[in-house]
XYZ file of C-alpha atoms in Angstrom:
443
model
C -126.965 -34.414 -171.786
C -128.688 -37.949 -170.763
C -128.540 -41.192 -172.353
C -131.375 -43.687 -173.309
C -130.786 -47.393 -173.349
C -129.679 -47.515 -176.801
C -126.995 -44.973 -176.814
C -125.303 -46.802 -173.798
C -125.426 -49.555 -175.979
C -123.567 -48.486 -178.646
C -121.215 -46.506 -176.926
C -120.288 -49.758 -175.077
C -119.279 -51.217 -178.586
C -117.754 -48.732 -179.340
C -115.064 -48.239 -176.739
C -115.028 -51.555 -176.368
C -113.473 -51.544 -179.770
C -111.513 -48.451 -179.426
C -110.198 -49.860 -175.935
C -109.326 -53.387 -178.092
C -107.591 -51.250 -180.382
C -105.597 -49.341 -178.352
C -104.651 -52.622 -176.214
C -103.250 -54.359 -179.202
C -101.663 -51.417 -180.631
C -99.602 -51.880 -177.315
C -99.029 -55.237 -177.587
C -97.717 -54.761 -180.084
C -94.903 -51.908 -179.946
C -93.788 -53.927 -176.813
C -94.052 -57.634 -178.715
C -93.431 -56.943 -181.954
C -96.299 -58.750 -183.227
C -100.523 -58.955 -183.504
C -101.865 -60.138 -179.759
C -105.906 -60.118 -179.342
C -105.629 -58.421 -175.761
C -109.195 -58.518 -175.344
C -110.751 -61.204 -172.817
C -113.146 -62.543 -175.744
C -112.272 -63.684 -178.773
C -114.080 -60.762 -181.069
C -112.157 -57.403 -181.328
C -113.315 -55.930 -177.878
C -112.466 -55.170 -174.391
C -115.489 -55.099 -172.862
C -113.867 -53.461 -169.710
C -113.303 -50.300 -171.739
C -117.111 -50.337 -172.598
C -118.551 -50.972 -168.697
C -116.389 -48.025 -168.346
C -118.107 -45.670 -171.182
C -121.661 -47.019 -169.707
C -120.480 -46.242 -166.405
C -119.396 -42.404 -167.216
C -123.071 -42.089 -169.856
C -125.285 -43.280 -166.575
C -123.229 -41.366 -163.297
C -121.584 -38.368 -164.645
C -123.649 -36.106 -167.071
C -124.531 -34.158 -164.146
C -120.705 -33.242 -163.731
C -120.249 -32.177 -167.066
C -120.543 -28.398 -165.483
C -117.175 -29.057 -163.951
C -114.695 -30.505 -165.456
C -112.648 -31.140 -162.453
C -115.525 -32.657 -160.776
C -116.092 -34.852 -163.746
C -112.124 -35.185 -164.209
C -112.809 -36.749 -160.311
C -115.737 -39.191 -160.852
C -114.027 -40.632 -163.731
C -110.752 -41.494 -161.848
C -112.617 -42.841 -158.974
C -115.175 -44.795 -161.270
C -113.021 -46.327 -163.327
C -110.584 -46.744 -160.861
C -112.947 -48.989 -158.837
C -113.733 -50.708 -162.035
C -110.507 -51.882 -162.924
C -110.047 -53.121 -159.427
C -112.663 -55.039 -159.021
C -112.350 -56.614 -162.774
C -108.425 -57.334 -161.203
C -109.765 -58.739 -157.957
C -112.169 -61.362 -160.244
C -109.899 -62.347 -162.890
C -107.369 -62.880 -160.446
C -109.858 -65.393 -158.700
C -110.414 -66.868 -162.008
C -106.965 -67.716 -163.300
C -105.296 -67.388 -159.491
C -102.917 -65.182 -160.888
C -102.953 -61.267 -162.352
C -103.252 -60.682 -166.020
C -101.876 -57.085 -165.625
C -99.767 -56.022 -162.384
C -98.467 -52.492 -161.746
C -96.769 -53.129 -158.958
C -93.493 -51.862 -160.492
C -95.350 -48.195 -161.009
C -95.183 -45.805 -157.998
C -98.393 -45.249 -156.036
C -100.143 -48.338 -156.613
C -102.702 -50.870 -154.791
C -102.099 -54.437 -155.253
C -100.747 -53.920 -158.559
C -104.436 -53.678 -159.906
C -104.414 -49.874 -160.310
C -101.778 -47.359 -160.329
C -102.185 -43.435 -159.756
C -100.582 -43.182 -163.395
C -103.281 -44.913 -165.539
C -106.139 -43.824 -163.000
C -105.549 -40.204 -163.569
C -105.422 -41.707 -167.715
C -109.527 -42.458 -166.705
C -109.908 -39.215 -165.413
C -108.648 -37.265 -169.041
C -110.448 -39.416 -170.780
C -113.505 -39.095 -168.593
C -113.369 -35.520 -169.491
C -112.956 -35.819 -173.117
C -115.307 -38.332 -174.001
C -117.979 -36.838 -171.540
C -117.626 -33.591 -172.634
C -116.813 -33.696 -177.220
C -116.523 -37.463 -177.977
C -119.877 -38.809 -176.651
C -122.066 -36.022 -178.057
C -120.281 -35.968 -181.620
C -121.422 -39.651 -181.686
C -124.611 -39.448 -180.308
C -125.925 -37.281 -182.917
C -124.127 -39.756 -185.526
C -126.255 -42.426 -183.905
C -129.186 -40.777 -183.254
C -129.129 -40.717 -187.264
C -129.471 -44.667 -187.485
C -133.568 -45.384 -187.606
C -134.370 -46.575 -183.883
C -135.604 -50.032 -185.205
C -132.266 -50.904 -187.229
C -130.471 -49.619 -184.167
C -132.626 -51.773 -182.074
C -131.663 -54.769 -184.506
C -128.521 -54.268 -184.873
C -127.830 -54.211 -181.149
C -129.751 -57.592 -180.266
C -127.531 -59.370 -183.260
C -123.876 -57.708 -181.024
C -124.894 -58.186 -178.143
C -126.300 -61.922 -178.735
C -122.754 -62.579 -180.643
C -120.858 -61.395 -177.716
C -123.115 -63.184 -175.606
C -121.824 -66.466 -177.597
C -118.387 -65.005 -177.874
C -118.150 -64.768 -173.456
C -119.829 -68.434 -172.893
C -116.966 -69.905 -175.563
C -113.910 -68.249 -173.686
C -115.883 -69.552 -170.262
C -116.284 -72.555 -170.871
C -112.103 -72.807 -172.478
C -111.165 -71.358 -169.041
C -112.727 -74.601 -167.368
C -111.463 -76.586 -170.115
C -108.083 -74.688 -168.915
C -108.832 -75.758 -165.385
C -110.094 -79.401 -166.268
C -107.416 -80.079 -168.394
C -104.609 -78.921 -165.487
C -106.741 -81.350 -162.888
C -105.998 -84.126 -165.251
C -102.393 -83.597 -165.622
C -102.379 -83.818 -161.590
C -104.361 -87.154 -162.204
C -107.434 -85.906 -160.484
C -110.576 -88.149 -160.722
C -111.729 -90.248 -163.635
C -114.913 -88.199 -164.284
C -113.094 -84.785 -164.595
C -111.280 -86.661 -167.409
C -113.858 -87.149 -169.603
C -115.155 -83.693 -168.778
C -112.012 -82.794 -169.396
C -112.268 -84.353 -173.079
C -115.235 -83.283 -174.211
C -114.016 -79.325 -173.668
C -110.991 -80.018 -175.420
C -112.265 -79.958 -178.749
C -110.969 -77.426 -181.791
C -112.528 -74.449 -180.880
C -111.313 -74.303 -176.926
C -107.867 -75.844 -177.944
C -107.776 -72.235 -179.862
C -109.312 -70.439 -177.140
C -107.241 -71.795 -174.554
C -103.609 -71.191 -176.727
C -105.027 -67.133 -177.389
C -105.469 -66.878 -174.040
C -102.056 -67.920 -172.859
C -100.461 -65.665 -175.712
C -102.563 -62.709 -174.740
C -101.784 -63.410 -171.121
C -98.438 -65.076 -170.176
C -99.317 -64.698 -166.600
C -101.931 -67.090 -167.247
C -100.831 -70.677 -165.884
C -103.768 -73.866 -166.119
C -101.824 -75.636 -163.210
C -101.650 -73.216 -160.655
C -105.400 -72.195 -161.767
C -106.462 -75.839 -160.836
C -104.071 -75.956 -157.524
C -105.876 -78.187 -155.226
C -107.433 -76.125 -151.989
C -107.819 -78.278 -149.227
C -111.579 -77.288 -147.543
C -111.586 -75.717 -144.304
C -113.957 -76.959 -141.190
C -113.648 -72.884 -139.941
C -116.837 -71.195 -141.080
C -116.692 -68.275 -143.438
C -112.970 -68.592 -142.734
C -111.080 -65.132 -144.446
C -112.881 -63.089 -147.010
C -115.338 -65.754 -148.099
C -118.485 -64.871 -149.655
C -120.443 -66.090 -146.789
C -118.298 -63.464 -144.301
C -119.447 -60.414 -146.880
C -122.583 -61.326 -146.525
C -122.672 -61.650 -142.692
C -120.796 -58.534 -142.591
C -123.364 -57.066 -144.811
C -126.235 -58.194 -142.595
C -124.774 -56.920 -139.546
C -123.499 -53.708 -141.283
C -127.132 -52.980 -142.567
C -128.574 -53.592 -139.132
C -125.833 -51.624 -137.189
C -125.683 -48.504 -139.740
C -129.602 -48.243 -139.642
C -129.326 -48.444 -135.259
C -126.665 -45.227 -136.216
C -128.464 -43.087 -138.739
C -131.465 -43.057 -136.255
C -129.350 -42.133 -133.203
C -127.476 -39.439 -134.900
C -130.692 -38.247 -136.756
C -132.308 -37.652 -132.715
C -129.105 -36.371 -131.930
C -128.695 -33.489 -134.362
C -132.656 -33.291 -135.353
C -134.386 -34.144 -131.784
C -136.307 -36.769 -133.866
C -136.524 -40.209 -133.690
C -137.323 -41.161 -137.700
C -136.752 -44.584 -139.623
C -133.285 -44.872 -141.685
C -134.248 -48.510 -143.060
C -134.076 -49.343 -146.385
C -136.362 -51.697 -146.593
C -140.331 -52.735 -145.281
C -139.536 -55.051 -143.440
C -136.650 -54.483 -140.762
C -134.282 -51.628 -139.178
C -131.642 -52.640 -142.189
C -130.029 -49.941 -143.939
C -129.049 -51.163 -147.384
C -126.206 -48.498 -148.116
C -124.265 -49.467 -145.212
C -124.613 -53.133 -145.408
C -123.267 -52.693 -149.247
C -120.652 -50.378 -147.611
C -119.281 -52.931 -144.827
C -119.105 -55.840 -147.467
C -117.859 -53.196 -150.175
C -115.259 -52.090 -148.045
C -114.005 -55.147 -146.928
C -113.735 -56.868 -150.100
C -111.745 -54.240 -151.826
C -109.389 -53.229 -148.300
C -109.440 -56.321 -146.585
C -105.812 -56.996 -147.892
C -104.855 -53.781 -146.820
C -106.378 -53.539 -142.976
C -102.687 -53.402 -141.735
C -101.779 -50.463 -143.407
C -101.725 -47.264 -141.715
C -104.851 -45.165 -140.393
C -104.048 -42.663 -142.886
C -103.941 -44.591 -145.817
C -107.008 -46.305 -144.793
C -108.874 -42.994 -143.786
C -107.655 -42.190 -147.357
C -109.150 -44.733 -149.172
C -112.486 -44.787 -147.522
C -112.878 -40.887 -147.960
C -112.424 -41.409 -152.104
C -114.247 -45.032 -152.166
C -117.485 -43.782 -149.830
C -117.864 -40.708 -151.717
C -117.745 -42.211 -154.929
C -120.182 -45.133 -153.068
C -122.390 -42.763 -151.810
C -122.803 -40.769 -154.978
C -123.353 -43.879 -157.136
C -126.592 -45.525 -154.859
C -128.118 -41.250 -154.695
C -127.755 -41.528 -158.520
C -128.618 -45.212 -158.795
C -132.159 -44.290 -156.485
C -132.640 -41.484 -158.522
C -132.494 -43.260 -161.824
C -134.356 -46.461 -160.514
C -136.924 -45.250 -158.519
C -137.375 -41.840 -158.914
C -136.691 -41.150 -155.609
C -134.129 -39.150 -153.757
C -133.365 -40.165 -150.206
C -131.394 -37.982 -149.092
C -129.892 -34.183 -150.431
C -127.204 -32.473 -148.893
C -127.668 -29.063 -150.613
C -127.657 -27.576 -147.947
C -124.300 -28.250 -146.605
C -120.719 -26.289 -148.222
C -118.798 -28.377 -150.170
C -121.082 -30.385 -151.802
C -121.948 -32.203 -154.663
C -125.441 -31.910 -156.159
C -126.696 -32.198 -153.102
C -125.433 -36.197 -153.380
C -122.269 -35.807 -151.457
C -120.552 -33.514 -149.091
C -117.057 -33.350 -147.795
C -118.018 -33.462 -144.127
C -119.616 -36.742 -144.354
C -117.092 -37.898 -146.841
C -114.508 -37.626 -144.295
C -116.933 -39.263 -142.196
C -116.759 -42.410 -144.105
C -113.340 -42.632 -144.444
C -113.241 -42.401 -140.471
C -115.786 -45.493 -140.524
C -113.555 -47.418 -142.509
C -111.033 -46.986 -140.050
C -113.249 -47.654 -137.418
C -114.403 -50.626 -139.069
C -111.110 -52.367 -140.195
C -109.043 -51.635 -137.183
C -111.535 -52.221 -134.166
C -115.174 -53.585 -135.465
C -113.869 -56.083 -138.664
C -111.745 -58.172 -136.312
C -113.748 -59.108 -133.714
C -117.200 -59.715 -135.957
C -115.343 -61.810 -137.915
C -113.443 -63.892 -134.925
C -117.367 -63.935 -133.903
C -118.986 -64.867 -137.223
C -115.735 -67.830 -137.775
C -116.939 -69.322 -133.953
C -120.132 -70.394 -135.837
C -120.507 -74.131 -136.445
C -119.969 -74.688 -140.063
C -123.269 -76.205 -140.944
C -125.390 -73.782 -138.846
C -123.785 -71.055 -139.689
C -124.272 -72.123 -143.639
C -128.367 -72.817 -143.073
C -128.744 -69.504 -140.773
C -126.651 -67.908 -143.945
C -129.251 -69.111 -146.899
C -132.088 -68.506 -144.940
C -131.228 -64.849 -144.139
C -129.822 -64.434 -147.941
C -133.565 -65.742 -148.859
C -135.408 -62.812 -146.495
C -132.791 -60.296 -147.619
C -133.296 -60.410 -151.333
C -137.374 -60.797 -150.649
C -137.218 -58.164 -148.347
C -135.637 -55.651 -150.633
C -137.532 -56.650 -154.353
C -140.827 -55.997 -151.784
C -139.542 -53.174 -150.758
C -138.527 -52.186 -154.261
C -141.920 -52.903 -155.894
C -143.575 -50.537 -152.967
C -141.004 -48.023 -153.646
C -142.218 -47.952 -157.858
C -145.683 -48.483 -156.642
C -145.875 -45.707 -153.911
C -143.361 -43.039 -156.998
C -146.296 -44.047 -159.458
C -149.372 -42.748 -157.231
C -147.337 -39.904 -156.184
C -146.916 -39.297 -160.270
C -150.485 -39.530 -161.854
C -149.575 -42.755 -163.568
C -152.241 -45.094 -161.982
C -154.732 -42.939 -164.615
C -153.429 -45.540 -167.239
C -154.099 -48.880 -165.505
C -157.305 -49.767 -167.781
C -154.209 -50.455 -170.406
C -152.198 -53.369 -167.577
C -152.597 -56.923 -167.635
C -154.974 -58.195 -164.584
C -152.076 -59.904 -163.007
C -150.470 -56.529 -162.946
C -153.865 -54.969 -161.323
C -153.633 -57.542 -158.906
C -149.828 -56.970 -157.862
C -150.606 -52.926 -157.569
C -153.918 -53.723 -155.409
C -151.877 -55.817 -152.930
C -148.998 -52.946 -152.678
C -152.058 -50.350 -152.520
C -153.230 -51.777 -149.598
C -150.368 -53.465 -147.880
C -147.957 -50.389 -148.295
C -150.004 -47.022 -148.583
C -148.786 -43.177 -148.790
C -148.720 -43.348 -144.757
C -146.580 -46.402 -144.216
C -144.378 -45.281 -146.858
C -143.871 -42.045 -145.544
C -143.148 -43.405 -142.357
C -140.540 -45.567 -143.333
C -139.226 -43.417 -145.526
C -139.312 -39.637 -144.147
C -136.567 -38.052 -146.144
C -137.474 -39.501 -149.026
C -138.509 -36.549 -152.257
C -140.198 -37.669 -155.602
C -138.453 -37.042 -158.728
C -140.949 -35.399 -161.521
């Protein structure tokens, strides 16, 4: 079955409650006594929720396997929980779970145990949960439903800005103890009111890990640019990666085809979108582990660009109506998204990558001079994101000609008329074909 919009919705509220439930049911066999686990202050974990959206939006289509399905759920919420790890990590600067006492873990953010947990649980709620309470919601008259969603999700809206602004006050309130300047003082002050003081002491019950003065430790800056894996080194790495995988796709394409055809992913450029995301993807989440073996590595970026790969065919399909590129033609595949061949392909790229490519662009991208490297940076961050929302709008433009819909323009604004004249005649059937020759339009 497929989701709409609202269904997603609620079934984000809802296992964000179960999930809260289940968490302080935990707590409390271990403690003794009532803990709010959740991250918020209202009776959710919202983590438990991006997971349920996750599964409702990627995995119907594996519902006619359940080992498949059992798969995708492991791997997606796998990824999920790392990442939400990695970030809170940053946050508080130290974990607020760690599995590093289970076997068969990575960086004590996810463990083999609880990860093949997701994958049950991908199966049952995929396969009886989510349809028993889709046709319990689907009884709720679409405009209550439609209310009753904008009051939750305004509330927890609310709810996330409170416990954000009590982390800083966590922060500020550490810098003043270390006698920091005057004017973080008085920020410092006005956070520390009633409502954060509460915040703050939940937040240090439900997470003892949790420590305001080595959150605010003092990091002295650093004249290297991009130095480590800085968010100005992903993106490098992603421009680099985009222009390099798009320079491969077209060689092997003439290699295997005997045709030289355009890989890009955008209008304007030989940039390949996927494998930018991959090269920063893949170095954010393995960068820690780039000394370990060739076979764990080859490993890891087997599962993670397979999962990758089948998540932007899905995400294409969903967005644009589009699909770029089907493999149903090749054995072991999967709905013509993935294949094994190429999936062992990408976890030889990541190998590639970390061991012999990652080191040297980086030693190359740190020899920048800090200020130039920062302008050069924003300026290619500016003609990255306008490249691809161009690139997206001619996408939606050149699926709705291709789809009969441009019979119903009488009923658009003359703004809009405007915006699809300009695409019509900057970015017609033939350019878009050219730059996109693989590409097949969903009906």
């Amino acid at each position: 079955m497929t989701y709409n919009l609202l269904q997603i919705s609620w079934l984000f509220f809802i296992y964000s409650f179960a999930g809260w439930c289940i968490e302080v049911c935990a707590a409390a066999l271990q403690r003794r006594k009532f803990i709010n686990r959740g991250f918020v202050n209202s009776p959710l974990c919202p983590i438990y929720g991006f997971g349920s959206a996750l599964f409702a939006i990627f995995l119907p289509e594996l519902t006619e396997n359940p080992f498949f399905l059992f798969l995708g759920g492991m791997l997606m919420a796998a990824v999920l929980e790392y990442l939400t790890g990695l970030a809170l990590e940053k946050i508080f600067h130290q974990k607020l779970w760690d599995y590093s006492h289970i076997r068969f873990n990575i960086g004590g953010y996810i463990c083999l145990r609880y990860c093949l947990l997701w994958g049950i649980l991908a199966v049952i709620t995929m396969l009886f949960v989510n349809p028993l309470l889709c046709s319990l919601l689907d009884l709720i008259p679409e405009f209550l439903s439609t209310v009753l969603l904008w009051v939750l999700w305004g509330l927890l809206a609310v709810d996330f800005i409170t416990t954000a602004v009590s982390v800083l006050g966590m922060k500020s309130r550490a810098r003043r103890l270390s006698q920091l300047t005057e004017g973080m003082q008085e920020t410092s002050k006005l956070l520390e009111n009633a409502l954060t003081k509460r915040v703050q002491s939940r937040m240090q019950k439900s997470f003892p890990a949790i420590n305001p003065q080595a959150a605010a430790a003092k990091k002295e800056k650093s004249q290297v640019f991009a130095q480590g894996c800085s968010f100005y080194k992903l993106f490098c790495l992603f421009f680099i990666g985009s222009f390099l995988g798009d320079i491969v796709e077209t060689i092997f394409c003439y290699i295997t085809a005997g045709e030289l055809m355009s890989r890009s992913s955008v209008v304007y450029g030989p940039f390949s979108i996927v494998w930018g995301l991959a090269c920063a993807l893949l170095t954010g989440l393995l960068y820690r582990y780039k000394d370990k073996s060739d076979g764990y590595i080859f490993a890891a970026g087997t599962l993670l660009g397979g999962a990758y790969e089948y998540i932007c065919s899905v995400f294409t399909e969903l967005v644009f109506g589009t699909i770029f590129w089907d493999y149903s033609g090749y054995t072991f595949n999967l709905g013509g998204r993935i294949n094994l061949l190429f999936c062992f392909f990408w976890g030889i790229a990541a190998i590639v990558w970390l061991k012999l490519l990652y080191p040297r662009l980086s030693c190359l991208i740190e020899k920048l001079p800090k200020r130039f490297g920062t302008i050069l940076c924003n300026f290619l961050i500016v003609f990255m994101v306008f490249n691809m929302a161009i690139s997206a709008a001619a996408l939606a433009r050149y699926t709705d000609r291709n789809t009969q819909k441009p019979a119903a323009e009488q009923n658009v604004s003359q703004a809009a008329q405007a915006v699809n004249s300009f695409l019509d005649s900057h970015f017609p059937d033939e350019r878009m074909e050219r730059i996109y020759p693989n590409a097949k339009i969903v009906n």
